XYZ file of C-alpha atoms in Angstrom:
112
model
C 82.958 97.927 65.908
C 82.555 101.567 66.446
C 85.897 102.228 68.594
C 87.877 99.028 66.947
C 86.926 96.389 69.266
C 85.669 93.050 68.155
C 83.758 91.124 70.331
C 85.731 86.995 70.224
C 84.255 83.714 70.054
C 85.077 81.764 73.837
C 86.944 79.148 71.459
C 89.493 81.809 69.948
C 92.752 81.923 70.797
C 94.757 84.940 73.195
C 98.558 84.931 74.006
C 99.467 88.075 77.063
C 102.233 88.824 78.329
C 103.496 86.504 81.222
C 102.598 88.158 84.184
C 99.284 89.994 83.222
C 97.609 88.574 85.460
C 99.009 87.748 88.871
C 95.710 86.629 90.651
C 94.298 84.330 88.161
C 95.070 80.733 87.248
C 95.984 80.892 83.705
C 98.587 80.179 81.124
C 99.965 82.696 78.801
C 98.175 81.506 75.850
C 94.371 80.210 76.547
C 91.145 80.338 74.999
C 88.465 82.869 75.746
C 86.653 80.513 77.809
C 89.249 79.799 79.814
C 89.687 83.364 80.803
C 86.205 83.637 81.544
C 86.528 80.424 83.766
C 89.634 81.800 85.403
C 87.551 85.106 86.399
C 84.856 83.047 87.582
C 86.611 81.147 89.677
C 88.802 83.958 91.140
C 85.269 86.101 92.355
C 83.729 82.683 93.290
C 80.799 83.237 91.008
C 80.953 79.738 89.656
C 78.107 78.475 92.577
C 76.273 81.264 92.688
C 73.731 83.147 90.405
C 76.405 85.712 89.364
C 77.969 83.004 87.065
C 75.065 83.869 84.205
C 77.158 86.811 84.327
C 79.671 84.696 81.776
C 77.010 82.464 80.126
C 72.908 83.403 79.815
C 73.049 87.304 81.480
C 71.414 88.475 84.661
C 68.303 90.599 84.337
C 68.819 94.127 84.723
C 67.894 97.268 83.409
C 69.914 100.007 81.290
C 69.365 103.440 80.710
C 71.221 104.315 77.646
C 71.916 107.183 76.119
C 70.347 106.382 72.649
C 66.838 105.302 73.944
C 64.249 107.342 76.183
C 63.593 105.339 79.934
C 64.921 102.368 81.085
C 65.247 99.030 79.286
C 64.530 95.659 80.400
C 67.025 92.646 79.498
C 70.185 91.201 79.992
C 73.836 91.849 80.306
C 76.909 89.878 80.507
C 80.442 90.400 80.316
C 82.655 89.397 77.288
C 86.042 89.420 76.130
C 86.539 92.338 73.202
C 90.030 92.440 70.833
C 91.591 95.612 68.679
C 94.137 95.520 66.696
C 97.177 97.946 66.907
C 96.665 98.022 63.147
C 93.768 97.874 60.472
C 93.231 95.001 58.846
C 91.193 96.161 56.270
C 91.838 95.348 53.001
C 90.940 98.965 51.799
C 93.601 100.187 53.960
C 96.152 99.563 51.737
C 94.291 101.160 48.431
C 93.550 104.595 51.102
C 97.577 104.390 51.425
C 98.478 104.798 47.156
C 95.534 107.542 46.712
C 97.071 109.506 49.798
C 100.536 108.689 47.998
C 99.135 109.711 45.031
C 97.266 112.637 45.681
C 100.570 113.872 47.535
C 102.471 113.205 44.364
C 99.932 114.938 42.097
C 97.733 117.463 43.458
C 95.054 118.239 42.515
C 94.723 122.140 41.607
C 92.652 124.516 43.095
C 89.215 125.019 41.115
C 87.592 127.303 43.275
C 89.836 130.404 41.815
C 87.455 129.251 38.365
């Protein structure tokens, strides 16, 4: 979760602004699998091999920055979520430490 995004499970529920998807047949509140189904229907992938892009994945080769040369494997689409605010239990502790540091700054030991 390097950039704050985490993959959503197909049974998790998402609620969006009412006019977010104008061309997809999807409710304001839906399960992730419902959005994937709506996208498949919209692009007409339901009766083609492209439907695997959302399930088992499609065979492919990838040239990644972290590896040398092409790697064979599969690629598939997923829905990811990034919270507006971090929900880490450590966040409150970090905030308290910052507050204490601001109230009681450490003396400059480099002059000793």
